[in-house]
Short mmCIF file of C-alpha atoms in Angstrom, two decimals:
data_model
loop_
_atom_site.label_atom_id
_atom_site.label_comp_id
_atom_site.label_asym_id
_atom_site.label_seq_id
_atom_site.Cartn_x
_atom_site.Cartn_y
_atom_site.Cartn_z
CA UNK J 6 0.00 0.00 0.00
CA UNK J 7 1.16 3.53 -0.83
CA UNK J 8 1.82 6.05 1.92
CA UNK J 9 1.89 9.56 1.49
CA UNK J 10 2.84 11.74 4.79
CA UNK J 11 2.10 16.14 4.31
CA UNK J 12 2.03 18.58 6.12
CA UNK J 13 1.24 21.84 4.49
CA UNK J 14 3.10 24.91 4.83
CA UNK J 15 1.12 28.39 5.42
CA UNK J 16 1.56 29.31 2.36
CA UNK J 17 -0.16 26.15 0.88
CA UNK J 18 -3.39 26.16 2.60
CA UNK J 19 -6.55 26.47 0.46
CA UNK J 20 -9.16 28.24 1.28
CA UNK J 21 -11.79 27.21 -1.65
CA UNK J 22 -13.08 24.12 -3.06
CA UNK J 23 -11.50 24.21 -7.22
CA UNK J 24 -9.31 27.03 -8.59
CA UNK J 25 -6.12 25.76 -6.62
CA UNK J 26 -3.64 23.46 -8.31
CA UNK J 27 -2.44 20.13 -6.62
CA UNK J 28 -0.52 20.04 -3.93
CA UNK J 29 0.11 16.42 -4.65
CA UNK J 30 -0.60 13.61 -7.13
CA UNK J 31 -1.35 10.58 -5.69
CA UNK J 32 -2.57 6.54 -7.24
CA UNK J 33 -6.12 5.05 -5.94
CA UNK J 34 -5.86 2.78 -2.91
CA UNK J 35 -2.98 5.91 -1.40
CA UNK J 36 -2.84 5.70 2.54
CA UNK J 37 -2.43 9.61 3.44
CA UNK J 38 -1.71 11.22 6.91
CA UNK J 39 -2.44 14.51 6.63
CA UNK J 40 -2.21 17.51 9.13
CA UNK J 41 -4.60 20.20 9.28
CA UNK J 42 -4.71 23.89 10.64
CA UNK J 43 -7.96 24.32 12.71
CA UNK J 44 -11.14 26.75 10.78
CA UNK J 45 -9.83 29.41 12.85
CA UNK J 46 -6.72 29.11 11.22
CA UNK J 47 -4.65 29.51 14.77
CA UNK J 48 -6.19 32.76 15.30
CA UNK J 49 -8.00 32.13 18.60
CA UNK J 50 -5.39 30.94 21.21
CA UNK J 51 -6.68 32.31 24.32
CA UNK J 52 -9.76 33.37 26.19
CA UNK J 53 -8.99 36.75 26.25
CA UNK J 54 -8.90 36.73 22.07
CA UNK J 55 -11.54 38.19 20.35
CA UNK J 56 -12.69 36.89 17.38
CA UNK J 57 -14.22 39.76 15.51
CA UNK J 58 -10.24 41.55 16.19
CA UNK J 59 -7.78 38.78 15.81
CA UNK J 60 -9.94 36.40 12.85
CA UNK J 61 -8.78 37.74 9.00
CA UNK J 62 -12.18 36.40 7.86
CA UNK J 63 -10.53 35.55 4.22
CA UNK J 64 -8.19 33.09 5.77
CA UNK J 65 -11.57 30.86 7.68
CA UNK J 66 -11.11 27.20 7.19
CA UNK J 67 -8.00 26.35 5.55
CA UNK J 68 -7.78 22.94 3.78
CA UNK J 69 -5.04 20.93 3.45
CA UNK J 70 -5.08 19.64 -0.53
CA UNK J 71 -5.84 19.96 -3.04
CA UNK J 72 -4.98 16.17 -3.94
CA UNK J 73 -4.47 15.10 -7.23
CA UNK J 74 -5.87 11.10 -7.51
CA UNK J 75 -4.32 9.29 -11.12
CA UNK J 76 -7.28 8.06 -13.34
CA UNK J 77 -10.49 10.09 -11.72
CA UNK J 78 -12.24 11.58 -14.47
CA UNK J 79 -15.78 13.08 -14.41
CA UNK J 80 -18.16 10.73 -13.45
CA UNK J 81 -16.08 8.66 -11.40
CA UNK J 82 -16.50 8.16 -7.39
CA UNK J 83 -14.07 9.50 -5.41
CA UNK J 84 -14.24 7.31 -2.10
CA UNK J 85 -12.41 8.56 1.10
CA UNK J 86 -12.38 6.19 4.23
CA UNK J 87 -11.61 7.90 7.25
CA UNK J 88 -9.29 5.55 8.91
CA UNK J 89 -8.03 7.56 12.33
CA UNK J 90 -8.27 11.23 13.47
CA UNK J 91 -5.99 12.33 16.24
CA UNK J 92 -6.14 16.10 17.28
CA UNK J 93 -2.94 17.92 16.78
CA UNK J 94 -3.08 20.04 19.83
CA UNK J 95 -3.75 19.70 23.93
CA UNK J 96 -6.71 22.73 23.41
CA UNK J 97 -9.43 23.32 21.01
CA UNK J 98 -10.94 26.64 20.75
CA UNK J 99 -14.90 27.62 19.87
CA UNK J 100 -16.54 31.59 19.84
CA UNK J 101 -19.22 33.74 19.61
CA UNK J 102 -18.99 35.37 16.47
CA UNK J 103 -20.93 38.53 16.00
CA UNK J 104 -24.05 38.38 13.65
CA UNK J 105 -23.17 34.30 12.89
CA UNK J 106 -24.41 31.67 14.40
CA UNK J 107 -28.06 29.62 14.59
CA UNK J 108 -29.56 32.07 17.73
CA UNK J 109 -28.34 35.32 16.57
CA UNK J 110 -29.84 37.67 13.58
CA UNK J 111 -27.37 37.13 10.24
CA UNK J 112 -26.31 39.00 7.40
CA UNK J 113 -29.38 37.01 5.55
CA UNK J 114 -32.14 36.74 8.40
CA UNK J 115 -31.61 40.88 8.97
CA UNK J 116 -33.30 41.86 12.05
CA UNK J 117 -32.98 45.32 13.98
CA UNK J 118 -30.98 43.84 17.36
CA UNK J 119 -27.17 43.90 18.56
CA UNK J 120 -25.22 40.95 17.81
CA UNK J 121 -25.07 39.01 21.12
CA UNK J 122 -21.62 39.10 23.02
CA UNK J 123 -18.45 37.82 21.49
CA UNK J 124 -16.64 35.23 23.76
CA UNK J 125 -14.09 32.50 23.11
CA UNK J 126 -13.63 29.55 24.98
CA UNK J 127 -10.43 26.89 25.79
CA UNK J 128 -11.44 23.31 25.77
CA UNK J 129 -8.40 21.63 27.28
CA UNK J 130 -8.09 18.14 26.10
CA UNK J 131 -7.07 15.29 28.04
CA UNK J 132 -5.82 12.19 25.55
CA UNK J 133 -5.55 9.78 28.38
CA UNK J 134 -8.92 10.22 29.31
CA UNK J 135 -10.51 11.21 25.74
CA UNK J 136 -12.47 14.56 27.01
CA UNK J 137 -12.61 17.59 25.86
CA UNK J 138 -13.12 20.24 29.25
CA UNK J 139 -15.89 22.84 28.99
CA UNK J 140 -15.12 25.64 30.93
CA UNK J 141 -18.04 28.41 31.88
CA UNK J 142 -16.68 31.74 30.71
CA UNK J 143 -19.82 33.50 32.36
CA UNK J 144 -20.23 31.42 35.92
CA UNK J 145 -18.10 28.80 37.38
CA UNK J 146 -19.48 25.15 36.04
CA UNK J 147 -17.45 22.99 34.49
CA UNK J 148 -17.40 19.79 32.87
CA UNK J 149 -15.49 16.85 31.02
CA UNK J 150 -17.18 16.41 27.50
CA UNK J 151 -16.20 12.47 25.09
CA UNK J 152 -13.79 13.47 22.89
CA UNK J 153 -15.16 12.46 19.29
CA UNK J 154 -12.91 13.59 16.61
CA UNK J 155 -14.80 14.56 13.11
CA UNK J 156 -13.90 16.64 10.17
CA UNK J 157 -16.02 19.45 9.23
CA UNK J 158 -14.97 19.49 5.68
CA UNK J 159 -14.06 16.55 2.53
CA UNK J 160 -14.60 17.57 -0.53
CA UNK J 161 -13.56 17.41 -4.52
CA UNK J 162 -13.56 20.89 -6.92
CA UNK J 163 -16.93 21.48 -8.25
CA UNK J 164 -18.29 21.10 -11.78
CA UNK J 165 -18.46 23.80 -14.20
CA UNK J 166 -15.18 25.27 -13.51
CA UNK J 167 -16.62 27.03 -9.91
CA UNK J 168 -14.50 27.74 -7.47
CA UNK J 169 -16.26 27.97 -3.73
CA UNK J 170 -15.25 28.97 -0.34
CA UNK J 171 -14.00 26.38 1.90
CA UNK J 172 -16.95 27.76 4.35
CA UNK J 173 -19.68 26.28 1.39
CA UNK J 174 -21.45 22.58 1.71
CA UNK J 175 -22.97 21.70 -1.65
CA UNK J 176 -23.28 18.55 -3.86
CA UNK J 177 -19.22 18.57 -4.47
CA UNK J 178 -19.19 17.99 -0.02
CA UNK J 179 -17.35 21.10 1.01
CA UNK J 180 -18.01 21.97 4.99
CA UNK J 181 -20.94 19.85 5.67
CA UNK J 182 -20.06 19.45 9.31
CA UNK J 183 -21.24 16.48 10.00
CA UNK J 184 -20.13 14.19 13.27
CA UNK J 185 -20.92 11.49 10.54
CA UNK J 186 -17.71 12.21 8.98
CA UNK J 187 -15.53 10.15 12.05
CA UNK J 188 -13.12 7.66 11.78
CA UNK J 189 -14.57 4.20 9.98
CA UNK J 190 -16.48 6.62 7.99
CA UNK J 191 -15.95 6.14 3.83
CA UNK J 192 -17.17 9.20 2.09
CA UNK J 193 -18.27 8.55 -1.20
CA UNK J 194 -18.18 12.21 -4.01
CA UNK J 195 -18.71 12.58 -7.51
CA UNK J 196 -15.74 13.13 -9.29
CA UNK J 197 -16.35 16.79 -11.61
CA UNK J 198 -12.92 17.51 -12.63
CA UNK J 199 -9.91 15.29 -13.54
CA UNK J 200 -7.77 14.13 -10.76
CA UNK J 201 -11.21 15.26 -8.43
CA UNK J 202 -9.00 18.04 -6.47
CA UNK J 203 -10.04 17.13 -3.35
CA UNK J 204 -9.44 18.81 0.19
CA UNK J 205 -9.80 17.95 3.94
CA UNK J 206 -10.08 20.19 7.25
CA UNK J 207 -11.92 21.88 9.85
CA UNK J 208 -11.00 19.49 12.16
CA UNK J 209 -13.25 19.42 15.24
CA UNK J 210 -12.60 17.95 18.39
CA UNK J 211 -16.22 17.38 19.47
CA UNK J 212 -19.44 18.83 17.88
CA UNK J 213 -23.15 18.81 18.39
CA UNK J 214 -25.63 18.37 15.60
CA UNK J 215 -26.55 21.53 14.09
CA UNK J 216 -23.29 23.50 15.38
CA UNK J 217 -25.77 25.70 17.24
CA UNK J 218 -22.70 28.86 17.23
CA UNK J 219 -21.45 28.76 14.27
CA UNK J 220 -18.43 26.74 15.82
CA UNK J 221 -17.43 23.36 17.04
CA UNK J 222 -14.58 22.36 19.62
CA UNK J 223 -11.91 23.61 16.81
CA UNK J 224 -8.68 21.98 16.48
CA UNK J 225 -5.67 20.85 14.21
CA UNK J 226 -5.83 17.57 13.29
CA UNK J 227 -4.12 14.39 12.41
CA UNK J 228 -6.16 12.51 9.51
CA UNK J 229 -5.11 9.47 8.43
CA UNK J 230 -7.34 8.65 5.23
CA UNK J 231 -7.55 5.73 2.72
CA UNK J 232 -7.98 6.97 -1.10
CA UNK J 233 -9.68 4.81 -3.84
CA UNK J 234 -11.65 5.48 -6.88
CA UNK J 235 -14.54 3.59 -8.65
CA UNK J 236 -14.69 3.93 -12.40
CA UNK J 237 -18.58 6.00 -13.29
CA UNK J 238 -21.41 6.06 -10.72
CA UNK J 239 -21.15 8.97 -9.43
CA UNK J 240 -23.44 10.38 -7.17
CA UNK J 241 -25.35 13.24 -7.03
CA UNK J 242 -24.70 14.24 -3.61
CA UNK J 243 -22.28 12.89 -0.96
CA UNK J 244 -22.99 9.27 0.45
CA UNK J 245 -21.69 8.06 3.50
CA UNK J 246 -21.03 4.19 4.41
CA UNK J 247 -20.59 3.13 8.15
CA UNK J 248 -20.68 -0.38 9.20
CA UNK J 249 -24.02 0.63 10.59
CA UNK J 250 -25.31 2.77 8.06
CA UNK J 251 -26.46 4.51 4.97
CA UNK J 252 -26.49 8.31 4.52
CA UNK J 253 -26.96 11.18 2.64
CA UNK J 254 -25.86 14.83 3.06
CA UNK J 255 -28.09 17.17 1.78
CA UNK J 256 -27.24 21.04 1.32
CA UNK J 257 -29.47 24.15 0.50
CA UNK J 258 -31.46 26.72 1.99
CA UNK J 259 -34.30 26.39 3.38
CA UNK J 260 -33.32 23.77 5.86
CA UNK J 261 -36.27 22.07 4.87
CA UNK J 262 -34.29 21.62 1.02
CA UNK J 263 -31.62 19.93 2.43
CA UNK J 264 -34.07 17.47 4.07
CA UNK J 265 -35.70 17.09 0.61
CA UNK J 266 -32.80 16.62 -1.31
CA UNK J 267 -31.07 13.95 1.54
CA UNK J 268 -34.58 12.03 1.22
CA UNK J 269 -34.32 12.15 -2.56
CA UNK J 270 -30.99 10.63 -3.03
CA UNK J 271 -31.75 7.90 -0.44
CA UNK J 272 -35.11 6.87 -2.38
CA UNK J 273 -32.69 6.72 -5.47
CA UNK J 274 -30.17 4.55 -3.69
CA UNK J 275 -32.81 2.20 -2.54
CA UNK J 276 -33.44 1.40 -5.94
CA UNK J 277 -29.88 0.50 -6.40
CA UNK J 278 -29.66 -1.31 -3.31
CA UNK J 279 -32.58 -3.24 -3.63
CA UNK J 280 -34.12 -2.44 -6.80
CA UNK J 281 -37.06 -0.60 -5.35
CA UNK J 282 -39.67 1.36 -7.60
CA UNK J 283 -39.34 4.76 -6.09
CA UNK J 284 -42.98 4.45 -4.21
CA UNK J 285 -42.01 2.02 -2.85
CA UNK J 286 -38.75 3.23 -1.55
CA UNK J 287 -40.66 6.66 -0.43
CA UNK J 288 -42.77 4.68 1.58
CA UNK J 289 -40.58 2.53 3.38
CA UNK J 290 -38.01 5.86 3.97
CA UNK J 291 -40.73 7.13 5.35
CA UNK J 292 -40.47 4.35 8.57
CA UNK J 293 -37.14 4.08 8.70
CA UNK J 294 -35.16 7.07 8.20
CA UNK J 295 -33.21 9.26 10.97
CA UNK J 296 -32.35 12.78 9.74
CA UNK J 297 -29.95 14.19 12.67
CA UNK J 298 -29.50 17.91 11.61
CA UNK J 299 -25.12 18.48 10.33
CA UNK J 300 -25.39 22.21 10.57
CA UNK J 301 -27.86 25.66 10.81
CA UNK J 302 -25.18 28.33 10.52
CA UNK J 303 -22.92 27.42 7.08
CA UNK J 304 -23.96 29.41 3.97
CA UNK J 305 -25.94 26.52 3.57
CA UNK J 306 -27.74 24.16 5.78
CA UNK J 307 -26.66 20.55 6.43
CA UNK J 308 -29.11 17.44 7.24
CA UNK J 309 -28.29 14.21 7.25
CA UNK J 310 -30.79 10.95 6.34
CA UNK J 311 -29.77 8.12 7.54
CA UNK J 312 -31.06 4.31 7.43
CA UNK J 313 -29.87 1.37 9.78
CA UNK J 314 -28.50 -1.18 7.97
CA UNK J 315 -29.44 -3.78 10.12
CA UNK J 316 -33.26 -3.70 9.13
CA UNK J 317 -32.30 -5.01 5.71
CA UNK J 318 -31.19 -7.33 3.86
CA UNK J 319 -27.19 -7.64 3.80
CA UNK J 320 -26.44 -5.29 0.79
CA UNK J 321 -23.23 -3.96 -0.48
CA UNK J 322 -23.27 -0.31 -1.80
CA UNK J 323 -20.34 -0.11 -4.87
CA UNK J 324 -19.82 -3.41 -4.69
CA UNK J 325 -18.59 -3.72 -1.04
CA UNK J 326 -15.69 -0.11 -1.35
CA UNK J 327 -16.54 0.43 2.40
CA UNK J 328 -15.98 -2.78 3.42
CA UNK J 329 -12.86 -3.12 1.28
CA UNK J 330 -11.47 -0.04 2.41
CA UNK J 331 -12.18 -1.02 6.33
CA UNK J 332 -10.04 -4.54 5.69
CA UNK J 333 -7.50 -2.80 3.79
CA UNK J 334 -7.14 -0.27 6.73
CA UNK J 335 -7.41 -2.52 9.31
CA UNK J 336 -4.39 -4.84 8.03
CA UNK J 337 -2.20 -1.85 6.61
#
């Protein structure tokens, strides 16, 4: 098995999805570990830093990639498996951001109120005993959160020759945020472009569905991913394989979209899966599906529909990649 080890440089971090040349070229079935800068991009050290005075808001979310895979044309699947995710640093850092964030007014739901107050807050982490330490910046409570590793962002360069911010979820991935995206995770993106271009970051230390504030327990992280590719197929929006389950990450506004779109795709793959005329897949969606919200604060809105595989039959999604991938990773 190939193994690829990089660690960007400043000067190499990207900050969009497309419109960045390759950082590296790499073959299908390429072990990577990867270190990433956290969304903050090391601007928020401290409690007493302020985001809305230390942040450069051009330099949010930095990715480490663009990656370059040999033989992924358009219309290809890109599959990443997320093998391991180790945070990078002893801290993670989250804030208040003025006018951002799921309980304040935006810049797109305009209402005539202050922003609510800026604040930034230290989770300590302890490795030994996998927490993450809340700390009350406005009383004195306290307490020890699971750490659960996830990355905010995976995603190839879109189609048409766009180029979006690293901040954007859409049908090429991009920053879903999603604690789907964990380790034993495989992603699964439609290749646009040739070589697919794809990115990783926003590494987050812990995160609740819907990322409420606009951020998660943000931290640099250590990714160690598994590459392949699967000639055509691609799908429309991102798929997601656990050994537990099926999903789909829908992104649009309004939230209810994103829903609609998730619920689509999963009909669609239910006819692959199982060969299921689409009534027939609405209706039995319709009793089985979870839909745990990914995020309410990106320039669009994240859900997630989900199906437990275990009220199926046994049945392999492209021919078994997520399974591969997990042996392959497991005996590496």
């Amino acid at each position: 098995m190939d193994s690829v080890d990089f660690r960007p440089e400043r000067s190499q971090y990207v900050y969009t999805f497309g419109g960045a040349d390759p950082v590296k070229r790499v073959r299908p079935g390429t072990l990577l570990n990867l270190w990433s800068e956290d969304a903050f991009n090391h601007a928020l050290t401290s409690v007493n830093d302020v985001a809305s005075q230390v942040i450069d808001f051009r330099y949010l979310n930095p990715q480490t990639g663009p990656f370059y895979v040999e033989g992924a044309e358009p219309g290809d699947t890109l599959a990443i498996h997320v093998v391991d995710l180790v945070p990078a640093r002893s801290w993670g850092a989250s804030a208040a951001i003025p006018f951002f964030g799921g309980m304040t007014s935006t810049d797109r739901t305009a209402l005539l109120q202050q922003a609510l107050p800026e604040a930034t807050w230290i989770y300590q982490v302890d490795t030994a005993a996998k927490t993450v330490g809340f700390q009350a910046r406005f009383g004195d409570f306290e307490v020890a959160l699971p750490l659960e590793p996830m990355l905010g962002t995976v995603g190839v360069a879109p189609s048409g020759n766009e180029v979006r911010s690293s901040l954007v979820p859409e049908r090429f991935g991009g920053n879903m945020d999603t604690p789907e995206i964990k380790a034993g995770t495989t992603v699964f993106l439609g290749v646009n472009v040739e070589g697919a271009l794809f990115s990783i970051g926003d590494g987050h230390y812990r995160q609740g569905e819907g990322e409420a504030c606009g951020t998660a327990v943000e931290g640099a992280m250590n990714s160690t991913i598994l590459v392949d590719l699967i000639k055509g197929r691609a799908p429309l929006w991102p798929r997601l394989e656990t050994d537990d389950y099926w999903m789909i990450v829908g992104s649009s506004r309004p939230m209810e979209d994103s829903w609609r779109i998730a619920q689509l795709e999963m009909i669609r793959w239910f006819g692959e899966l199982f060969g299921l005329h689409e009534m027939d897949a609405y209706q039995l969606l319709s009793q089985v599906a979870e839909a745990p919200i990914a995020n309410v604060v990106d320039p669009n809105y994240s859900v997630v529909v989900k199906v437990r595989k275990s009220l199926f039959p046994a049945a392999y999604a492209f021919d078994g990649m997520h399974r591969d991938l997990r042996s392959r990773a497991a005996a590496r």
